[in-house]
PDB file of C-alpha atoms in Angstrom:
ATOM      1  CA  MET B   1     186.194 206.263 223.124  1.00 50.00           C
ATOM      2  CA  MET B   2     183.687 203.428 223.205  1.00 51.00           C
ATOM      3  CA  THR B   3     180.425 203.995 224.931  1.00 57.00           C
ATOM      4  CA  MET B   4     178.745 201.445 227.139  1.00 60.00           C
ATOM      5  CA  ASN B   5     176.194 200.807 224.428  1.00 82.00           C
ATOM      6  CA  SER B   6     178.762 199.969 221.757  1.00 80.00           C
ATOM      7  CA  THR B   7     180.646 197.764 224.241  1.00 79.00           C
ATOM      8  CA  GLN B   8     177.465 195.881 225.000  1.00 83.00           C
ATOM      9  CA  GLN B   9     176.729 195.522 221.308  1.00 81.00           C
ATOM     10  CA  ALA B  10     180.223 194.167 220.687  1.00 76.00           C
ATOM     11  CA  THR B  11     179.822 191.713 223.579  1.00 81.00           C
ATOM     12  CA  VAL B  12     176.467 190.534 222.253  1.00 78.00           C
ATOM     13  CA  ALA B  13     177.897 190.178 218.747  1.00 75.00           C
ATOM     14  CA  MET B  14     180.900 188.212 220.021  1.00 80.00           C
ATOM     15  CA  ASP B  15     178.598 185.995 222.090  1.00 80.00           C
ATOM     16  CA  LYS B  16     176.450 185.259 219.021  1.00 78.00           C
ATOM     17  CA  LEU B  17     179.556 184.545 216.963  1.00 77.00           C
ATOM     18  CA  SER B  18     180.902 182.227 219.657  1.00 77.00           C
ATOM     19  CA  ARG B  19     177.594 180.317 219.837  1.00 79.00           C
ATOM     20  CA  ALA B  20     177.489 180.038 216.043  1.00 73.00           C
ATOM     21  CA  ALA B  21     181.035 178.669 215.971  1.00 71.00           C
ATOM     22  CA  ALA B  22     180.214 176.150 218.713  1.00 73.00           C
ATOM     23  CA  GLY B  23     177.074 175.142 216.828  1.00 72.00           C
ATOM     24  CA  GLY B  24     179.069 174.701 213.639  1.00 71.00           C
ATOM     25  CA  ALA B  25     181.638 172.582 215.436  1.00 76.00           C
ATOM     26  CA  ALA B  26     178.906 170.385 216.940  1.00 76.00           C
ATOM     27  CA  PHE B  27     177.299 170.065 213.510  1.00 78.00           C
ATOM     28  CA  ASN B  28     180.601 168.983 211.941  1.00 82.00           C
ATOM     29  CA  ARG B  29     181.368 166.619 214.824  1.00 88.00           C
ATOM     30  CA  ALA B  30     177.951 164.950 214.485  1.00 86.00           C
ATOM     31  CA  TYR B  31     178.458 164.423 210.748  1.00 89.00           C
ATOM     32  CA  LEU B  32     181.977 163.120 211.332  1.00 92.00           C
ATOM     33  CA  ASP B  33     180.652 160.642 213.905  1.00 92.00           C
ATOM     34  CA  ALA B  34     177.931 159.524 211.493  1.00 92.00           C
ATOM     35  CA  ALA B  35     180.465 159.141 208.669  1.00 93.00           C
ATOM     36  CA  THR B  36     182.722 157.112 210.958  1.00 95.00           C
ATOM     37  CA  ARG B  37     179.870 154.776 211.936  1.00 95.00           C
ATOM     38  CA  SER B  38     178.880 154.476 208.293  1.00 95.00           C
ATOM     39  CA  GLY B  39     182.443 153.620 207.272  1.00 95.00           C
ATOM     40  CA  GLN B  40     182.726 150.996 209.991  1.00 96.00           C
ATOM     41  CA  LEU B  41     179.472 149.354 208.921  1.00 96.00           C
ATOM     42  CA  TRP B  42     180.556 149.471 205.273  1.00 96.00           C
ATOM     43  CA  THR B  43     183.931 147.873 206.052  1.00 96.00           C
ATOM     44  CA  ALA B  44     182.413 145.096 208.156  1.00 96.00           C
ATOM     45  CA  GLY B  45     179.794 144.452 205.489  1.00 96.00           C
ATOM     46  CA  LEU B  46     182.376 144.243 202.720  1.00 96.00           C
ATOM     47  CA  GLN B  47     184.384 141.776 204.786  1.00 96.00           C
ATOM     48  CA  ASP B  48     181.269 139.637 205.209  1.00 95.00           C
ATOM     49  CA  LEU B  49     180.525 139.783 201.478  1.00 95.00           C
ATOM     50  CA  GLY B  50     184.132 138.796 200.756  1.00 96.00           C
ATOM     51  CA  LYS B  51     183.814 135.765 203.023  1.00 96.00           C
ATOM     52  CA  ARG B  52     180.596 134.790 201.256  1.00 94.00           C
ATOM     53  CA  TYR B  53     182.265 135.056 197.853  1.00 94.00           C
ATOM     54  CA  ILE B  54     185.225 132.967 199.001  1.00 96.00           C
ATOM     55  CA  GLY B  55     182.849 130.340 200.407  1.00 95.00           C
ATOM     56  CA  ALA B  56     180.939 130.239 197.135  1.00 94.00           C
ATOM     57  CA  ALA B  57     184.164 129.909 195.123  1.00 94.00           C
ATOM     58  CA  GLN B  58     185.366 127.067 197.361  1.00 95.00           C
ATOM     59  CA  SER B  59     182.046 125.299 196.976  1.00 93.00           C
ATOM     60  CA  MET B  60     182.197 125.634 193.192  1.00 93.00           C
ATOM     61  CA  THR B  61     185.790 124.336 193.160  1.00 95.00           C
ATOM     62  CA  GLU B  62     184.796 121.299 195.199  1.00 95.00           C
ATOM     63  CA  GLN B  63     181.864 120.680 192.891  1.00 95.00           C
ATOM     64  CA  PHE B  64     184.105 120.906 189.807  1.00 95.00           C
ATOM     65  CA  GLN B  65     186.570 118.480 191.383  1.00 96.00           C
ATOM     66  CA  ALA B  66     183.805 115.975 192.170  1.00 95.00           C
ATOM     67  CA  THR B  67     182.497 116.247 188.614  1.00 95.00           C
ATOM     68  CA  ALA B  68     185.985 115.780 187.166  1.00 94.00           C
ATOM     69  CA  LYS B  69     186.435 112.670 189.289  1.00 95.00           C
ATOM     70  CA  ALA B  70     183.048 111.327 188.212  1.00 94.00           C
ATOM     71  CA  LEU B  71     183.843 112.047 184.553  1.00 91.00           C
ATOM     72  CA  SER B  72     187.144 110.225 184.802  1.00 93.00           C
ATOM     73  CA  SER B  73     185.342 107.105 185.975  1.00 94.00           C
ATOM     74  CA  ALA B  74     182.562 107.257 183.360  1.00 93.00           C
ATOM     75  CA  ARG B  75     182.395 104.073 181.302  1.00 95.00           C
ATOM     76  CA  THR B  76     180.513 105.412 178.295  1.00 94.00           C
ATOM     77  CA  MET B  77     180.085 108.684 176.467  1.00 95.00           C
ATOM     78  CA  LYS B  78     176.408 108.657 177.423  1.00 96.00           C
ATOM     79  CA  GLU B  79     177.308 108.366 181.114  1.00 95.00           C
ATOM     80  CA  ALA B  80     179.850 111.196 180.759  1.00 94.00           C
ATOM     81  CA  ALA B  81     177.251 113.389 179.044  1.00 95.00           C
ATOM     82  CA  GLU B  82     174.753 112.708 181.840  1.00 95.00           C
ATOM     83  CA  ILE B  83     177.358 113.570 184.483  1.00 94.00           C
ATOM     84  CA  GLN B  84     178.230 116.777 182.621  1.00 95.00           C
ATOM     85  CA  ALA B  85     174.552 117.740 182.180  1.00 95.00           C
ATOM     86  CA  ALA B  86     173.869 117.176 185.881  1.00 95.00           C
ATOM     87  CA  HIS B  87     176.915 119.280 186.743  1.00 95.00           C
ATOM     88  CA  VAL B  88     175.839 122.163 184.515  1.00 95.00           C
ATOM     89  CA  ARG B  89     172.306 122.058 185.913  1.00 96.00           C
ATOM     90  CA  SER B  90     173.648 122.070 189.486  1.00 94.00           C
ATOM     91  CA  VAL B  91     176.086 124.908 188.799  1.00 94.00           C
ATOM     92  CA  MET B  92     173.351 127.029 187.215  1.00 95.00           C
ATOM     93  CA  GLU B  93     170.982 126.460 190.150  1.00 95.00           C
ATOM     94  CA  GLN B  94     173.733 127.270 192.624  1.00 94.00           C
ATOM     95  CA  ALA B  95     174.762 130.398 190.711  1.00 93.00           C
ATOM     96  CA  MET B  96     171.183 131.698 190.606  1.00 95.00           C
ATOM     97  CA  SER B  97     170.711 131.060 194.321  1.00 94.00           C
ATOM     98  CA  GLN B  98     173.996 132.742 195.208  1.00 94.00           C
ATOM     99  CA  ALA B  99     173.273 135.716 192.963  1.00 94.00           C
ATOM    100  CA  THR B 100     170.003 136.295 194.817  1.00 94.00           C
ATOM    101  CA  SER B 101     171.728 135.914 198.176  1.00 94.00           C
ATOM    102  CA  PHE B 102     174.554 138.302 197.208  1.00 95.00           C
ATOM    103  CA  ARG B 103     172.109 140.871 195.832  1.00 96.00           C
ATOM    104  CA  GLU B 104     170.054 140.816 199.039  1.00 96.00           C
ATOM    105  CA  ALA B 105     173.183 141.026 201.226  1.00 96.00           C
ATOM    106  CA  THR B 106     174.504 143.949 199.180  1.00 95.00           C
ATOM    107  CA  LEU B 107     171.220 145.862 199.409  1.00 96.00           C
ATOM    108  CA  GLN B 108     171.118 145.246 203.150  1.00 96.00           C
ATOM    109  CA  LEU B 109     174.700 146.489 203.466  1.00 96.00           C
ATOM    110  CA  VAL B 110     173.918 149.686 201.571  1.00 95.00           C
ATOM    111  CA  GLN B 111     170.896 150.324 203.794  1.00 96.00           C
ATOM    112  CA  GLN B 112     172.813 149.655 207.003  1.00 96.00           C
ATOM    113  CA  ALA B 113     175.889 151.651 206.010  1.00 95.00           C
ATOM    114  CA  SER B 114     173.890 154.662 204.868  1.00 95.00           C
ATOM    115  CA  ALA B 115     171.619 154.702 207.932  1.00 95.00           C
ATOM    116  CA  PRO B 116     173.922 156.775 210.203  1.00 95.00           C
ATOM    117  CA  MET B 117     174.262 159.509 207.580  1.00 93.00           C
ATOM    118  CA  ALA B 118     170.523 159.495 206.849  1.00 93.00           C
ATOM    119  CA  GLU B 119     169.740 159.681 210.561  1.00 92.00           C
ATOM    120  CA  GLN B 120     172.141 162.593 210.983  1.00 90.00           C
ATOM    121  CA  ALA B 121     170.645 164.415 208.005  1.00 89.00           C
ATOM    122  CA  ALA B 122     167.155 163.939 209.468  1.00 90.00           C
ATOM    123  CA  ALA B 123     168.290 165.176 212.883  1.00 88.00           C
ATOM    124  CA  THR B 124     169.966 168.214 211.312  1.00 83.00           C
ATOM    125  CA  SER B 125     166.870 168.974 209.257  1.00 84.00           C
ATOM    126  CA  ALA B 126     164.661 168.744 212.345  1.00 85.00           C
ATOM    127  CA  THR B 127     166.988 171.044 214.277  1.00 80.00           C
ATOM    128  CA  MET B 128     167.081 173.580 211.455  1.00 78.00           C
ATOM    129  CA  MET B 129     163.303 173.529 211.145  1.00 82.00           C
ATOM    130  CA  ALA B 130     162.932 174.074 214.900  1.00 80.00           C
ATOM    131  CA  ARG B 131     165.303 177.050 214.765  1.00 76.00           C
ATOM    132  CA  ALA B 132     163.737 178.593 211.674  1.00 72.00           C
ATOM    133  CA  PRO B 133     161.739 181.747 212.273  1.00 74.00           C
ATOM    134  CA  GLN B 134     158.023 181.123 212.162  1.00 70.00           C
ATOM    135  CA  ALA B 135     156.184 183.068 209.481  1.00 59.00           C
TER     136      ALA B 135
END
């Protein structure tokens, strides 16, 4: 037969176990929420990058078409070479500018999308440190 003391001990143990399970569930829920926010930011950012790439490709296509039209109306080989040289120079400048823009946008996306997880990790670390026994 159980004594009052062992019943109390069992109740205390079950209470601790229940609190630990609730804490674990809250911990998992917080990380799931952070992962969801991170995924949403990542998806929106990738859509934006895709739109930028499509815009850049359309711009390049229009530029190629304009150059082709100009080349077709060139009267001399020298004029055609000048048109082609100007086109190449313009394409290179545009490509370098877009590469810088895409790199910056990608870095910004990575920072934004990882922020919810980093914030959650910091919050968890702070909570764990506060709960840790002091030496």
